Short mmCIF file of C-alpha atoms in Angstrom, two decimals:
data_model
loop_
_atom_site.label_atom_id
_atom_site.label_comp_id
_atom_site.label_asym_id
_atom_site.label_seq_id
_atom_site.Cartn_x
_atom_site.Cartn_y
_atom_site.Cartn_z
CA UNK A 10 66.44 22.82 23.34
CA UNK A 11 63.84 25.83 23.72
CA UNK A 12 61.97 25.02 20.74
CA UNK A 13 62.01 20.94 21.65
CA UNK A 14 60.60 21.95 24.93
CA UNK A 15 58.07 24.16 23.09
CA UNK A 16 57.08 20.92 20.87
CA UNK A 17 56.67 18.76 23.59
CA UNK A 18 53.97 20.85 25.12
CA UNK A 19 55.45 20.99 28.67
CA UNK A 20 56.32 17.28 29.32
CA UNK A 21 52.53 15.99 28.64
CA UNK A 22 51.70 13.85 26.28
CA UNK A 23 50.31 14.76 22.78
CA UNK A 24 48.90 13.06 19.55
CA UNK A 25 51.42 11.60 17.74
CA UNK A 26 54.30 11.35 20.32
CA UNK A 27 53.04 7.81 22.00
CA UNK A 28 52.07 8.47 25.02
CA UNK A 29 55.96 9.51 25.97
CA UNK A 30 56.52 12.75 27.71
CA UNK A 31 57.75 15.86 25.62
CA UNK A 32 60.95 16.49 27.43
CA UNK A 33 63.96 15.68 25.45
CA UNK A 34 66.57 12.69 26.19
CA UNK A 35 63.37 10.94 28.02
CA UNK A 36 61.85 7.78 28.04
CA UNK A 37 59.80 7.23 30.71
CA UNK A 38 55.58 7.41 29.75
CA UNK A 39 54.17 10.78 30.80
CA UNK A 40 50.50 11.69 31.68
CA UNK A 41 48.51 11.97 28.42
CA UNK A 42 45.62 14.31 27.62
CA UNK A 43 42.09 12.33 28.10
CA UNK A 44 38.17 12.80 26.97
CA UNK A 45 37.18 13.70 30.60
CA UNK A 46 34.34 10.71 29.60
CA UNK A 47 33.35 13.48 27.13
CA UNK A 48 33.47 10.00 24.52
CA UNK A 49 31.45 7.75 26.41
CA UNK A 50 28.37 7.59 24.39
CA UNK A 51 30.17 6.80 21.69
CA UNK A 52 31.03 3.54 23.42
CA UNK A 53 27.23 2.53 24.01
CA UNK A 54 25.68 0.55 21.58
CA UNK A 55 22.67 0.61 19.07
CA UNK A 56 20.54 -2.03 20.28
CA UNK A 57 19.76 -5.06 18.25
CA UNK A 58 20.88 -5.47 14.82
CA UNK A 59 17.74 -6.36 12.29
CA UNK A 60 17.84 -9.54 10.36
CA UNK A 61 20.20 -9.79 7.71
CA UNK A 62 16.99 -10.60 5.04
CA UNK A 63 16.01 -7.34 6.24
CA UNK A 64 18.93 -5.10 5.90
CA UNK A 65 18.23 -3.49 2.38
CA UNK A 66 21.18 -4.01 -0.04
CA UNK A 67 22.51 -7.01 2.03
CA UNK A 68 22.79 -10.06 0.04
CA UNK A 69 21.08 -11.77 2.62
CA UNK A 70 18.16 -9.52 1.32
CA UNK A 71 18.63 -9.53 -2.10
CA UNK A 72 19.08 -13.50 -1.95
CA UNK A 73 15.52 -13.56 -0.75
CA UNK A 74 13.64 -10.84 -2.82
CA UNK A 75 15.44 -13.19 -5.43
CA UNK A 76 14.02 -16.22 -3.93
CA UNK A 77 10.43 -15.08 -4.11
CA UNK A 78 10.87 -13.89 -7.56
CA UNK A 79 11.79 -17.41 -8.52
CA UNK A 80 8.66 -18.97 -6.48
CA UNK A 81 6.78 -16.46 -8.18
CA UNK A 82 8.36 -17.83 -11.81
CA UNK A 83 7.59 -21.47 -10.92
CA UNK A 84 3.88 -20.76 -9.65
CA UNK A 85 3.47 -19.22 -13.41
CA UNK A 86 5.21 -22.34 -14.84
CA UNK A 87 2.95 -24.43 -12.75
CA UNK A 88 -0.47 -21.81 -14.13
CA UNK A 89 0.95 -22.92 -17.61
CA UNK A 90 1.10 -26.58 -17.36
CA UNK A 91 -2.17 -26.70 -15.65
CA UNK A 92 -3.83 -24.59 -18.23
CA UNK A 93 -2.26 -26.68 -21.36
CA UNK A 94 -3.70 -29.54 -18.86
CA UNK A 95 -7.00 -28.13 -19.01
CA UNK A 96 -7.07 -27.62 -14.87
CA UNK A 97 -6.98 -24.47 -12.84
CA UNK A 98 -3.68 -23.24 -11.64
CA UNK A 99 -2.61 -20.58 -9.30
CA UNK A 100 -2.12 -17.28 -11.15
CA UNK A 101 1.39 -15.35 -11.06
CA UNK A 102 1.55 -12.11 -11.15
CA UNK A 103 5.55 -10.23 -10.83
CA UNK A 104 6.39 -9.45 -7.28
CA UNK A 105 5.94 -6.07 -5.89
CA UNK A 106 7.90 -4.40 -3.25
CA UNK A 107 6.44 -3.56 0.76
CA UNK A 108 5.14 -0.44 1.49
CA UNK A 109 6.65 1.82 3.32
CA UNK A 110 4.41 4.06 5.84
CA UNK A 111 6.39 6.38 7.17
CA UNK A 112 6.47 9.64 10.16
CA UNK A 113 4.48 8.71 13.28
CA UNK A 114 1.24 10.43 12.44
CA UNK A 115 0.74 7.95 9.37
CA UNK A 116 2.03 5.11 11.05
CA UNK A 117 -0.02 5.47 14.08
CA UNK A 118 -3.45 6.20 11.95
CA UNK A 119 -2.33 2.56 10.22
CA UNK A 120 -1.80 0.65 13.11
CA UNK A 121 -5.37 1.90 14.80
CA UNK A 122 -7.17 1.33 11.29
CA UNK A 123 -5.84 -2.24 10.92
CA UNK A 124 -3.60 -2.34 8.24
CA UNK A 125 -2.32 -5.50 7.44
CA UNK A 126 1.71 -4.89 8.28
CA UNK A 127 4.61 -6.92 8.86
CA UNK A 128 7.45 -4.94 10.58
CA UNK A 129 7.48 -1.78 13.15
CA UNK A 130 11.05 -0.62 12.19
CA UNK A 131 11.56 2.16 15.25
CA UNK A 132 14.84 4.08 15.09
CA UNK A 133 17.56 4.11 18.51
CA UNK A 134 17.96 6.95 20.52
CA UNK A 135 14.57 8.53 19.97
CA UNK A 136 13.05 10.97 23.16
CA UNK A 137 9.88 9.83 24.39
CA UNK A 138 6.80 10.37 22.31
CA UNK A 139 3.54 8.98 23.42
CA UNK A 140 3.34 8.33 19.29
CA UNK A 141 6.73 5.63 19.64
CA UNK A 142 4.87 4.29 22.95
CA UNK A 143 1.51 4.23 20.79
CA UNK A 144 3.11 2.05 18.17
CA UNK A 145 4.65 -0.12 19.95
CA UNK A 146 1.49 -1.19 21.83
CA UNK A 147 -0.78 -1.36 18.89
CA UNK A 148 2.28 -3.16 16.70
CA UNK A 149 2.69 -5.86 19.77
CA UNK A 150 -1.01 -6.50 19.58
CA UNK A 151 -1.46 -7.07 16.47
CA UNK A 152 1.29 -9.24 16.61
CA UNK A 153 3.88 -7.22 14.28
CA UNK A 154 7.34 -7.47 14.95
CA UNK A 155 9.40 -4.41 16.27
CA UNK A 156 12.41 -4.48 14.83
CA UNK A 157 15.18 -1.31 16.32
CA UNK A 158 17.22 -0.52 14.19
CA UNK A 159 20.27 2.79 13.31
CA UNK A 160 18.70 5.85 12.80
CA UNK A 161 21.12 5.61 9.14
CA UNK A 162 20.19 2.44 8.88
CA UNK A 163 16.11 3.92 8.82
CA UNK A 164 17.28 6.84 6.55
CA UNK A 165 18.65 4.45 3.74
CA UNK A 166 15.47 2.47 4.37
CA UNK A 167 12.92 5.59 3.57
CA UNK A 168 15.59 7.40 1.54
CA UNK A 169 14.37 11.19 1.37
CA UNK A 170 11.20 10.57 3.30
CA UNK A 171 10.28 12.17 6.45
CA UNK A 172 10.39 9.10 8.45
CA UNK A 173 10.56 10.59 12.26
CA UNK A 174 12.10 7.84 13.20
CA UNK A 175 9.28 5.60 12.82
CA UNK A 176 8.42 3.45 9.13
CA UNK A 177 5.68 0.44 9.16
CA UNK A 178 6.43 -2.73 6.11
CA UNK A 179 3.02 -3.18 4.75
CA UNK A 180 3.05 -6.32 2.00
CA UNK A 181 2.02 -6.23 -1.48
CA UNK A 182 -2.25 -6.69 -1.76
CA UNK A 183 -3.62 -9.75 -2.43
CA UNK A 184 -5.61 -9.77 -5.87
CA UNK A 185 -8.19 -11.61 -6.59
CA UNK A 186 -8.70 -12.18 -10.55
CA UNK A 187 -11.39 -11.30 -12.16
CA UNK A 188 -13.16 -15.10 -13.00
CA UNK A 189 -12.97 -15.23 -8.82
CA UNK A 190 -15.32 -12.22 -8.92
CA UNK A 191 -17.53 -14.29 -11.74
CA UNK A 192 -17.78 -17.16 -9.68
CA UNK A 193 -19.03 -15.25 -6.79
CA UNK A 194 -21.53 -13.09 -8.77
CA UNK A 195 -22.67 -16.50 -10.41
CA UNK A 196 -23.43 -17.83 -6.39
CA UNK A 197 -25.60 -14.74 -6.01
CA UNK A 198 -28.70 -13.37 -7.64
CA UNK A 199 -28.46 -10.68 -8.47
CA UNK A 200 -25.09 -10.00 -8.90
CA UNK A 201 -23.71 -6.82 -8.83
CA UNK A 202 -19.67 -6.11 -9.34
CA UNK A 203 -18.07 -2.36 -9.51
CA UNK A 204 -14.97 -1.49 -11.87
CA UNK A 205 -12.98 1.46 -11.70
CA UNK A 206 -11.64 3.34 -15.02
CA UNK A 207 -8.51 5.58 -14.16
CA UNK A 208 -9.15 6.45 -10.82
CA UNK A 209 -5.61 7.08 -9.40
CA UNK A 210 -6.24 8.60 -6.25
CA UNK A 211 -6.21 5.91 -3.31
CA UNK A 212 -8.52 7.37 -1.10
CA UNK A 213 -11.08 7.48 -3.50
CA UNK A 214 -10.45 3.51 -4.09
CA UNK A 215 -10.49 3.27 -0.24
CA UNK A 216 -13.90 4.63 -0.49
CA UNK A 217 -15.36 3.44 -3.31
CA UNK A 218 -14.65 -0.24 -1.50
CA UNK A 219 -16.26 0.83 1.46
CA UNK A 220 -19.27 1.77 -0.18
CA UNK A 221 -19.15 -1.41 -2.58
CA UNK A 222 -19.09 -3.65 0.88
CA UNK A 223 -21.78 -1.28 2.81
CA UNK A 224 -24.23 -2.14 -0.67
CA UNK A 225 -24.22 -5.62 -1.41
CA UNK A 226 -21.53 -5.31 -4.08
CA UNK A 227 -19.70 -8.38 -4.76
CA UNK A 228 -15.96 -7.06 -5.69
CA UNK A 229 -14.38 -4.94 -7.23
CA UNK A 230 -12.32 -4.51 -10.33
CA UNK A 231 -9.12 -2.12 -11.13
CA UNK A 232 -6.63 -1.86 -14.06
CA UNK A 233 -3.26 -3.20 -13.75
CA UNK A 234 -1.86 0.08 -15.33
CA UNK A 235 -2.50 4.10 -14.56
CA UNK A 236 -5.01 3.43 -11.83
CA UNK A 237 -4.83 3.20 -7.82
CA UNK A 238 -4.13 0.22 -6.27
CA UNK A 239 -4.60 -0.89 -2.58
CA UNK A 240 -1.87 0.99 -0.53
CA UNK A 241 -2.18 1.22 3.17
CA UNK A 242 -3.86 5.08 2.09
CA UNK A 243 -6.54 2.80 0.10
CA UNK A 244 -6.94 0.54 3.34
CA UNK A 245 -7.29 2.64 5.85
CA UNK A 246 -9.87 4.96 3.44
CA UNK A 247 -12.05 1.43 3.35
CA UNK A 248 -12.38 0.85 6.95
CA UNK A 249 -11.23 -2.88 6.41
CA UNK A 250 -13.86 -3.54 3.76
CA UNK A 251 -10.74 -4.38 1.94
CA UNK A 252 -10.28 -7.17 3.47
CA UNK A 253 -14.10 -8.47 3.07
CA UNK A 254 -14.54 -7.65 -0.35
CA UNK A 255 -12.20 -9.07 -3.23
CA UNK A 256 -10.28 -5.98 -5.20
CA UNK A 257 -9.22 -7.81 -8.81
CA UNK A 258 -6.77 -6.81 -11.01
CA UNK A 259 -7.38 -6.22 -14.92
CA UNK A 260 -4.88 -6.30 -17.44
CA UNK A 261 -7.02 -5.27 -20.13
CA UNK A 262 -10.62 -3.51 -18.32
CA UNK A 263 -12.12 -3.16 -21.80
CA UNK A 264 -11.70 -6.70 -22.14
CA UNK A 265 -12.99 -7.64 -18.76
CA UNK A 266 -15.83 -5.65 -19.46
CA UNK A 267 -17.07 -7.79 -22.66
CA UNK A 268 -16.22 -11.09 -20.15
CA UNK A 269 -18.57 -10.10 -18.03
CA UNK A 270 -21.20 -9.00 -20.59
CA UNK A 271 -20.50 -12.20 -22.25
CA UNK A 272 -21.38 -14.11 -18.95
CA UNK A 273 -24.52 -11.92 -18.63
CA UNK A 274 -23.78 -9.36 -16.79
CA UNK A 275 -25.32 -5.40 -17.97
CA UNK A 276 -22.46 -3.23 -18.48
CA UNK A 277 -23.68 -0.02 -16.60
CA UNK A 278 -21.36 3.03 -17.10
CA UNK A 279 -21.34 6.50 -14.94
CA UNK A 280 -21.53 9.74 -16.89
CA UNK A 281 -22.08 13.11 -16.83
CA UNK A 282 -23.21 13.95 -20.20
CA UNK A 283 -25.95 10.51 -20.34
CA UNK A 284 -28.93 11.02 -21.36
CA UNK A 285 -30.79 8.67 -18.59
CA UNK A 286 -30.32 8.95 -14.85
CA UNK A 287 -29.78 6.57 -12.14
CA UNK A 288 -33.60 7.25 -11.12
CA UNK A 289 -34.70 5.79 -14.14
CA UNK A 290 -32.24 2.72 -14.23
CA UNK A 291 -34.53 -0.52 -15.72
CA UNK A 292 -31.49 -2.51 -15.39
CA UNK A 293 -31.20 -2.34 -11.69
CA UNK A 294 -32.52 -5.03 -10.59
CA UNK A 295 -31.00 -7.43 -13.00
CA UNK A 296 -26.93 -8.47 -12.82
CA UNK A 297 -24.83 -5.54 -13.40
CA UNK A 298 -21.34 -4.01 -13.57
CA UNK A 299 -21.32 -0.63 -12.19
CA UNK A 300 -18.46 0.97 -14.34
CA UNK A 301 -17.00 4.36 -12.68
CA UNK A 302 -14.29 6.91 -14.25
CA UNK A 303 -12.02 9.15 -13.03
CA UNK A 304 -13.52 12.65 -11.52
CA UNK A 305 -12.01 14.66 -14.39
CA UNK A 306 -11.62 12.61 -17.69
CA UNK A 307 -14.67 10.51 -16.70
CA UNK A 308 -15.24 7.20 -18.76
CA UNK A 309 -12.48 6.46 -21.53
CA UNK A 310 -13.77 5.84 -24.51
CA UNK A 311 -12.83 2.01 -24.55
CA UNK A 312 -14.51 1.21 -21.50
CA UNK A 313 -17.85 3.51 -22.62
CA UNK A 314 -17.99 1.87 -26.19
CA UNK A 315 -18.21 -1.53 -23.86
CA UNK A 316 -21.13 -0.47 -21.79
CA UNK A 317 -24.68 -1.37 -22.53
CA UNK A 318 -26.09 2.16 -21.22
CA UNK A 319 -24.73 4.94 -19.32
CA UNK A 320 -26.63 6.98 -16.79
CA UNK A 321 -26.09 10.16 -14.76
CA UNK A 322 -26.06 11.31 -11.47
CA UNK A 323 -29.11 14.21 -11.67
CA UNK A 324 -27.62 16.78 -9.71
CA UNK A 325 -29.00 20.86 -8.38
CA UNK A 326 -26.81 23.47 -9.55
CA UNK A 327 -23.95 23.95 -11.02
CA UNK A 328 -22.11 21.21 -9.82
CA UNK A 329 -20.25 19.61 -13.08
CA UNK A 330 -18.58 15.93 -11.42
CA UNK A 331 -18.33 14.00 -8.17
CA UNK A 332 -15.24 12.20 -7.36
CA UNK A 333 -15.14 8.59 -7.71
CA UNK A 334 -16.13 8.00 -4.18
CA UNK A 335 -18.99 10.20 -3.67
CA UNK A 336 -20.40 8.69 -7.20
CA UNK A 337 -19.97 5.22 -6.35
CA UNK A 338 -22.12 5.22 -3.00
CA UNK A 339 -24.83 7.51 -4.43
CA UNK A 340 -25.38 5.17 -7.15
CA UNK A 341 -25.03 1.63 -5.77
CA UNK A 342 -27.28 3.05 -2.90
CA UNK A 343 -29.98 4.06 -5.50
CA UNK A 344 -29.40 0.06 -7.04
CA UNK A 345 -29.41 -1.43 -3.41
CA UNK A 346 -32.36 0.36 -2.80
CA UNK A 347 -33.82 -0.43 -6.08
CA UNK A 348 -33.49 -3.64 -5.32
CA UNK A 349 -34.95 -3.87 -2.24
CA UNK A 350 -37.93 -2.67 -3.32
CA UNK A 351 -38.45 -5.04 -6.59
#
């Protein structure tokens, strides 16, 4: 009887014994052992659920990423039957996953420089920040949807990133193709286009955009493969030139080049080790591509076999490369001023 009193834990109630009291022979309900409300956040919910297209691995979601993927297949089957038609079809190009901007430094520095975005995803149960009240603002003016969702719902989202509780959806670029750039170089004389050659940092494409736009430049051209494309780093480096100036994609950049030379464009390449500088440029005046490499490996030697002439930057001291940024705006503002002057 001692050691049945000793289990019962003094007549209350314990886990396991249903809510009976300990003492033996009983069967009336005893008191039982509460939280003391120590449980009541538990009970409060986590604000709205997002979308179920939304949710990543719901398949909700994966129905629709598979849904674009098959527009995206029948605007390529349309491009082919046009082309065998002999009309102009809508190019297709594979789908490409959002961008994720993540932490609320990066997200806030989007927002302010414009980036084109399509969902504020803002974790529950935050403390205030004047960053959270920041992006809100800016996301409801630029009429971006907020969507609150579960801190591990946010984690799975931005997997090891540093998210902060705060990740902006930025959609894949728009790419213009590189006959759209033609057409537009055609409706101006003269025409002047820039291409990139392996520059893969984003910041530098941001830039050399910028500089493109603030010079008269009529797009510009990237590879497809082993080069930057424009991320929300890219777009926020332009200023929102991006979203003046057409940025086209090249499969093959050696064999853009000799399109463009073929519809009479001067292929004009940047180099360190050319023999003639910008200064003394005859070509400037006339319709050019302004080809620029990366900082360290320069020109490939593709691309420079497909330009007409390459010319330096002359330069004081000891100074061996720019980056592609700083290159691109010295020499387009040597050919815009060039050209002013002819």
């Amino acid at each position: 009887m001692a050691g049945a009193a000793r289990r019962g834990g003094g007549g209350i109630a314990r886990g396991g014994q249903g809510g009976r009291a300990g003492k033996t022979g009983s069967h009336r309900k005893g008191a039982g052992a509460g939280s003391g409300g120590q449980g009541r956040k538990a009970l409060e919910g986590r604000k709205a659920t997002p979308p179920a297209h939304l949710r990543p691995g719901h398949p909700a979601q994966r129905r629709a990423a598979a849904g674009r993927a098959a527009q995206t297949g029948e605007r390529g089957r349309g491009a082919a039957d046009a082309a065998q038609a002999g009309q102009a079809g809508p190019r297709s190009r594979r789908p490409e996953a959002d961008e994720l901007v993540v932490g609320r430094n990066a997200v806030v520095e989007a927002l302010r420089a414009g980036v084109p975005a399509s969902s504020l995803y803002v974790a529950g149960g935050l403390d205030f920040d004047e960053r959270l009240a920041d992006a809100r603002r800016l996301a409801a003016r630029a009429g971006i949807a907020v969507v609150d969702v579960a801190r591990p719902d946010l984690d799975r989202m931005c997997g090891t990133a540093p998210h902060q509780g705060l990740a902006l959806s930025v959609p894949p670029f728009r790419y213009a193709h590189p006959d759209d750039l033609l057409a537009r170089v055609r409706a101006s004389a003269p025409g002047l286009l820039v291409a990139l050659d392996g520059v893969t940092d984003p910041r530098n494409l941001g830039a050399v955009v910028r500089s493109a736009a603030a010079f008269g430049a009529h797009g510009v051209v990237v590879p497809e493969r082993r080069a930057a494309g424009i991320t929300a780093a890219a777009w926020k480096t332009s200023a929102g030139a991006a979203a003046r100036l057409p940025v086209a994609r090249a499969t093959n950049l050696a064999r853009t080049l000799v399109s463009f030379a073929e519809s009479g464009l001067f292929v004009v390449g940047l180099a360190a080790d050319a023999d003639t500088t910008i200064d003394e440029l005859e070509m400037a005046t006339d319709p050019i591509v302004l080809v620029i490499g990366s900082e360290g490996r320069g020109l490939s030697r593709l691309v420079e076999e497909r330009c007409d002439v390459t010319v330096r930057i002359p330069m004081a001291g000891a100074v061996e490369s720019l980056n592609a940024g700083v290159a691109a705006g010295i020499a387009l503002a040597e050919i815009a001023r060039r050209r002013r002057g002819a």
